[in-house]
Amino acid sequence: DLVVCIRGSLGKFCIYPYFIGAIASSLVILRKYGDLSNDYLALYLQSPLFFDEIRKYDNGTAQPNLSAKDLSDFFIPIPPIAEQHRIVSKIEELLPYIDKYGKAEEHLTNLNATFPEALKKSILQEAVQGKLVPQNPDDEPASVLLERIRAEKQALIKAGKIKKDKHESVIITRDKIPYEIIDGKERCIADEVPFELPESWCWCRLGTISWYFDAGKSPNCIKQSVTGDEYGVITTTSIQIGYFDENQNKVLPPNFEVKEDMKVNTGDILITRAGPMNRTGVACVVKDIHYNLILSDKTIRINMSDALFDKDYIVTVLNSPNIREQIIGLMSGMDKQQVNISQDKYKTVLIPLPPLAEQKRIVAKIEELMPIINTISK
């Protein structure tokens, strides 16, 4: 017997697998007579014709519904019995190919949906490994750049503008193996660096090349976004991979005292430090800003030299797959929906540092490629 559902999931059917039994009120038995193949009848129950008949007779309101009488009025095309068997044989021959095609189509659909994002990640990874643009032997090596950074940092410390690092990190390379010196003690960090670098590059900690980090505030805010001269606090969703969305903010209470060092400014490097895992550790450069906004307690500003870095390169590094893996490994929290990472842990993130000229070439190439990928995704 063929058992067909006539209430709820209309048209679902099966060939009854037992010798004896009974059916529920939402089911109907179709029992063939004479020269009619059960397999051919089952094919009819899967055909568009059958579902056209269902739509014609469906009298359900809250849920789809047919009566047994309605089902008996359905039209069914009956070929000679020999042709029924030939039809069944041909479809059984074709079904494996149809299934194979269906899986291939599903794979292609998934690939089309995920390819642009995967390509972006691949480009970012190639960029921070020194594989996106060629090295130029005339570039000042990153090791020399790093010494200039340290000299400028020492001058700021001496002037009392920034604080000295409690445990300054110096990373050196011998025989292509990286070693880190902290407090006069040297250790091999080959198992910590995620990939090899070109000769003109070097590894360093994010805290080594940053002057200091700013954390924001978390006042009780009005929910709507800033529209005029009022002040607002940015939300974590304002920091997107590669761009700043200034419209993602909440209005500050009128009596909130805004200090100068709280304000978000053009050129700031911002990074999220709390929230869902997929939103934490996301970095951007503020390119343009039209509203009065301050940092939130879930965001951090990374302060560093404008002259010694291309800030877009630093953001590229922080958003690249391998460096994000580092950042995720430093997160703490109960689950993926709510994690956080402290400023001190951010300072330990290993950064691949190329010559300044190469940083600019990398950023220029990414800016050339990303619009093309965005076009593909559309």
XYZ file of C-alpha atoms in Angstrom:
378
model
C 0.000 0.000 0.000
C 0.966 3.619 -0.563
C 0.219 5.794 2.492
C -0.341 9.508 1.729
C -0.636 12.439 4.158
C -3.758 14.583 3.558
C -3.417 16.988 6.522
C -0.474 19.257 7.370
C 2.388 18.045 5.163
C 0.218 17.373 2.120
C 1.490 14.863 -0.394
C 4.134 13.238 1.770
C 3.950 9.514 1.161
C 5.621 6.184 1.815
C 5.215 2.551 0.774
C 3.821 0.818 3.851
C 6.657 -1.403 5.152
C 4.715 -3.818 7.414
C 2.502 -6.866 6.849
C -0.326 -5.534 9.011
C -1.212 -2.244 10.700
C -3.553 0.737 10.830
C -3.332 4.390 9.791
C -4.055 7.689 11.550
C -6.868 10.031 10.508
C -4.440 12.361 8.717
C -3.372 9.554 6.345
C -5.000 7.795 3.400
C -4.232 4.424 1.825
C -3.819 4.283 -1.951
C -4.190 0.677 -3.088
C -3.736 -0.047 -6.768
C -6.089 -2.180 -8.907
C -5.350 -4.061 -12.117
C -2.427 -3.180 -14.331
C -0.970 -0.267 -12.396
C 2.617 -0.288 -11.111
C 3.075 0.829 -7.503
C 6.437 2.304 -8.507
C 4.787 4.285 -11.309
C 2.110 5.527 -8.889
C 4.879 6.589 -6.473
C 6.485 8.600 -9.295
C 3.159 10.342 -9.899
C 3.058 11.308 -6.205
C 6.409 13.112 -6.715
C 5.434 14.876 -9.934
C 4.386 18.548 -10.410
C 0.999 17.267 -11.706
C 0.192 15.750 -8.312
C 1.059 18.985 -6.476
C -1.007 21.000 -8.955
C -3.980 18.800 -7.986
C -3.218 19.358 -4.293
C -3.330 23.143 -4.736
C -6.657 22.802 -6.556
C -8.364 20.793 -3.797
C -6.632 22.080 -0.641
C -9.424 23.382 1.646
C -7.357 24.036 4.771
C -7.299 27.314 6.697
C -4.948 27.079 9.698
C -3.149 24.163 8.029
C -3.333 22.470 4.602
C -6.071 19.850 4.328
C -7.528 17.382 1.830
C -10.317 14.857 2.121
C -10.072 11.251 0.955
C -12.859 12.077 -1.513
C -10.769 14.938 -2.942
C -7.821 12.602 -3.395
C -10.004 10.145 -5.314
C -10.888 12.926 -7.796
C -7.260 13.624 -8.741
C -6.396 13.061 -12.395
C -3.558 10.650 -13.121
C -2.159 9.809 -16.579
C -2.058 6.037 -17.060
C 0.164 4.612 -19.827
C 0.175 0.922 -20.811
C 1.674 -1.305 -18.098
C 4.755 -2.079 -20.229
C 5.420 1.643 -20.651
C 4.920 2.199 -16.909
C 7.763 -0.254 -16.295
C 9.941 1.450 -18.941
C 9.295 4.870 -17.357
C 10.205 3.546 -13.902
C 13.380 1.895 -15.272
C 14.468 5.089 -17.068
C 13.931 7.273 -14.000
C 15.809 4.789 -11.794
C 18.627 4.996 -14.333
C 18.626 8.820 -14.243
C 18.178 9.408 -10.488
C 21.869 8.883 -9.554
C 22.821 11.547 -12.124
C 20.131 13.891 -10.811
C 21.396 13.423 -7.246
C 24.952 14.045 -8.404
C 23.870 17.183 -10.242
C 21.931 18.365 -7.185
C 24.993 17.996 -4.960
C 27.180 19.768 -7.529
C 24.667 22.616 -7.794
C 24.514 22.938 -3.990
C 28.309 22.995 -3.807
C 28.482 25.661 -6.526
C 25.833 27.778 -4.784
C 27.772 27.592 -1.502
C 31.006 28.408 -3.324
C 29.450 31.444 -5.000
C 28.165 32.645 -1.624
C 31.433 32.149 0.263
C 34.018 32.796 -2.465
C 34.245 36.625 -2.211
C 34.757 36.554 1.575
C 37.246 33.682 1.315
C 39.130 35.593 -1.394
C 39.306 38.700 0.813
C 40.782 36.657 3.657
C 43.258 35.040 1.283
C 44.407 38.446 0.015
C 44.845 39.762 3.556
C 46.867 36.677 4.460
C 49.063 36.973 1.362
C 49.579 40.655 2.200
C 50.903 40.089 5.734
C 53.158 37.231 4.620
C 54.925 39.421 2.065
C 53.412 37.582 -0.926
C 51.014 40.190 -2.301
C 53.580 42.628 -3.715
C 57.271 42.089 -4.567
C 60.013 43.163 -2.142
C 62.262 46.030 -3.187
C 65.917 45.640 -2.108
C 66.233 49.443 -1.994
C 63.631 49.686 0.810
C 64.853 50.540 4.297
C 64.663 47.187 6.187
C 62.008 46.814 8.855
C 64.745 46.265 11.478
C 65.996 49.823 10.845
C 62.422 51.121 10.937
C 61.917 49.353 14.254
C 65.000 51.083 15.712
C 63.597 54.450 14.617
C 60.304 53.544 16.318
C 62.124 52.653 19.547
C 64.137 55.896 19.430
C 60.992 58.007 19.003
C 59.276 56.081 21.771
C 62.207 56.677 24.135
C 62.074 60.396 23.366
C 58.367 60.503 24.254
C 59.041 58.586 27.476
C 61.827 61.012 28.393
C 59.511 63.955 27.708
C 56.911 62.399 30.023
C 54.316 62.063 27.265
C 54.003 58.277 27.464
C 54.891 55.628 30.036
C 57.760 53.196 29.731
C 56.877 49.560 29.011
C 57.208 47.466 32.165
C 58.602 44.533 30.193
C 59.935 45.745 26.855
C 60.079 43.108 24.109
C 62.930 42.886 21.583
C 62.678 40.202 18.888
C 65.810 39.179 16.997
C 66.400 36.532 14.310
C 69.334 34.136 14.094
C 69.515 31.554 11.296
C 65.893 32.460 10.419
C 64.766 31.501 13.940
C 63.099 34.243 16.044
C 64.136 34.874 19.655
C 62.543 37.289 22.116
C 64.434 39.177 24.822
C 62.430 40.442 27.821
C 64.046 41.671 31.054
C 67.414 40.434 29.804
C 66.157 36.872 29.275
C 66.139 35.331 25.814
C 63.813 32.583 24.589
C 62.986 30.996 21.254
C 59.513 31.926 19.934
C 59.579 29.858 16.713
C 56.491 27.964 17.885
C 54.575 31.245 18.371
C 55.129 32.901 14.991
C 52.517 31.633 12.496
C 54.629 31.899 9.320
C 58.046 32.856 7.927
C 58.748 36.416 6.793
C 60.777 37.889 3.928
C 64.317 38.913 4.891
C 63.517 42.636 4.929
C 60.643 42.107 7.410
C 60.695 41.435 11.159
C 58.381 40.308 13.959
C 57.433 42.614 16.834
C 54.757 42.884 19.516
C 51.873 45.313 18.982
C 52.779 46.975 22.295
C 56.340 47.582 21.056
C 55.250 49.697 18.098
C 52.364 51.486 19.895
C 52.762 54.554 22.052
C 49.756 53.678 24.242
C 46.173 52.372 24.140
C 42.998 54.318 25.023
C 39.942 52.629 26.509
C 36.476 54.176 26.338
C 33.566 54.781 28.687
C 30.183 53.115 29.114
C 27.612 55.684 30.285
C 23.866 55.054 30.303
C 22.890 56.302 26.862
C 19.813 57.266 24.929
C 19.332 54.594 22.290
C 18.845 56.673 19.147
C 21.796 57.735 16.997
C 23.462 61.164 16.968
C 21.987 63.496 14.328
C 23.345 66.968 15.114
C 25.828 68.614 17.472
C 25.014 66.321 20.398
C 27.597 63.777 21.570
C 27.356 60.023 21.189
C 29.326 56.922 22.151
C 30.264 54.458 19.399
C 29.042 50.864 19.507
C 31.181 47.855 18.591
C 29.264 47.588 15.293
C 30.751 50.933 14.236
C 34.079 49.103 13.810
C 33.832 46.947 10.697
C 36.598 45.073 8.876
C 38.306 47.828 6.920
C 35.914 50.712 7.569
C 34.302 52.838 10.292
C 30.496 53.227 10.402
C 29.938 56.452 12.316
C 26.163 55.952 12.295
C 26.462 53.074 14.784
C 26.290 55.005 18.056
C 24.101 55.942 21.014
C 23.386 59.451 22.262
C 25.154 60.448 25.487
C 23.152 61.874 28.391
C 23.154 65.738 28.404
C 25.101 65.977 31.685
C 27.931 63.644 30.598
C 31.354 65.342 30.746
C 33.252 64.723 27.507
C 37.025 64.973 27.852
C 39.310 65.596 24.887
C 41.063 62.222 25.120
C 37.714 60.388 24.841
C 36.892 61.772 21.375
C 37.090 59.701 18.202
C 39.146 61.511 15.527
C 39.973 61.044 11.861
C 43.029 58.792 11.538
C 42.363 56.789 14.729
C 43.047 53.046 14.697
C 40.138 51.433 16.549
C 39.685 47.817 17.613
C 36.905 46.043 19.493
C 37.758 44.352 22.783
C 34.448 42.803 23.941
C 31.287 41.247 22.535
C 30.584 38.182 20.367
C 33.713 36.353 19.217
C 33.158 37.202 15.543
C 32.950 40.917 16.424
C 35.825 41.088 18.934
C 39.295 41.954 17.647
C 37.938 43.676 14.527
C 39.975 46.743 13.530
C 39.527 49.807 11.312
C 40.951 53.252 10.595
C 38.583 56.212 10.991
C 38.755 57.835 7.545
C 36.176 60.548 8.015
C 33.863 61.566 10.820
C 30.985 64.043 10.889
C 29.570 63.493 14.379
C 30.795 64.147 17.906
C 31.645 60.658 19.131
C 33.619 59.099 21.986
C 35.073 55.624 22.519
C 32.979 53.042 24.331
C 34.304 50.728 27.035
C 34.196 47.866 24.492
C 36.510 49.646 22.042
C 40.190 50.578 22.136
C 42.226 53.196 20.276
C 45.771 52.194 19.330
C 48.049 55.237 19.343
C 51.184 55.117 17.189
C 53.355 57.330 14.986
C 51.727 58.779 11.873
C 55.111 59.074 10.156
C 56.504 55.577 10.809
C 53.485 53.441 9.867
C 50.818 53.109 7.254
C 47.837 52.719 9.572
C 45.837 50.870 6.935
C 48.584 48.234 6.910
C 48.330 47.816 10.704
C 44.566 47.304 10.352
C 45.176 44.826 7.509
C 47.427 42.824 9.827
C 44.944 42.802 12.712
C 42.115 41.639 10.409
C 44.165 38.945 8.640
C 43.270 35.283 9.396
C 46.466 34.179 11.184
C 46.715 37.274 13.371
C 43.004 37.013 14.206
C 43.689 33.456 15.367
C 46.262 34.898 17.770
C 43.762 37.457 19.047
C 41.043 34.818 19.489
C 43.512 32.722 21.496
C 43.967 35.663 23.891
C 40.233 36.118 24.490
C 38.494 35.113 27.697
C 34.787 34.588 28.342
C 32.125 31.991 28.975
C 31.148 31.337 25.351
C 31.409 32.681 21.811
C 28.534 35.100 22.417
C 30.399 37.152 25.019
C 34.183 37.320 25.110
C 36.696 40.036 25.946
C 40.363 40.835 25.630
C 42.372 43.272 27.773
C 44.718 46.024 26.616
C 47.681 44.165 28.118
C 46.874 41.069 26.062
C 46.498 43.119 22.901
C 50.026 44.426 23.465
C 51.385 40.860 23.183
C 49.989 40.220 19.684
C 52.807 39.378 17.245
C 52.878 41.697 14.223
C 54.712 41.058 10.915
C 56.388 44.393 10.129
C 57.559 45.164 6.551
C 59.527 48.232 5.425
C 57.408 51.371 5.415
C 57.560 51.651 1.613
C 56.276 48.091 1.273
C 53.482 48.794 3.756
C 52.273 51.497 1.373
C 52.534 49.213 -1.682
C 50.542 46.511 0.121
C 47.779 48.970 1.047
C 47.652 50.321 -2.519
C 47.308 46.803 -3.953
C 44.530 45.903 -1.482
C 42.673 49.119 -2.341
C 42.951 48.114 -6.002
C 41.674 44.552 -5.457
C 38.862 44.976 -2.926
C 36.450 46.891 -5.216
C 36.808 44.094 -7.791
C 35.932 41.467 -5.165
C 32.962 43.555 -3.992
C 31.733 43.609 -7.594
C 32.029 39.810 -7.754
C 30.014 39.422 -4.544
C 27.194 41.571 -5.980
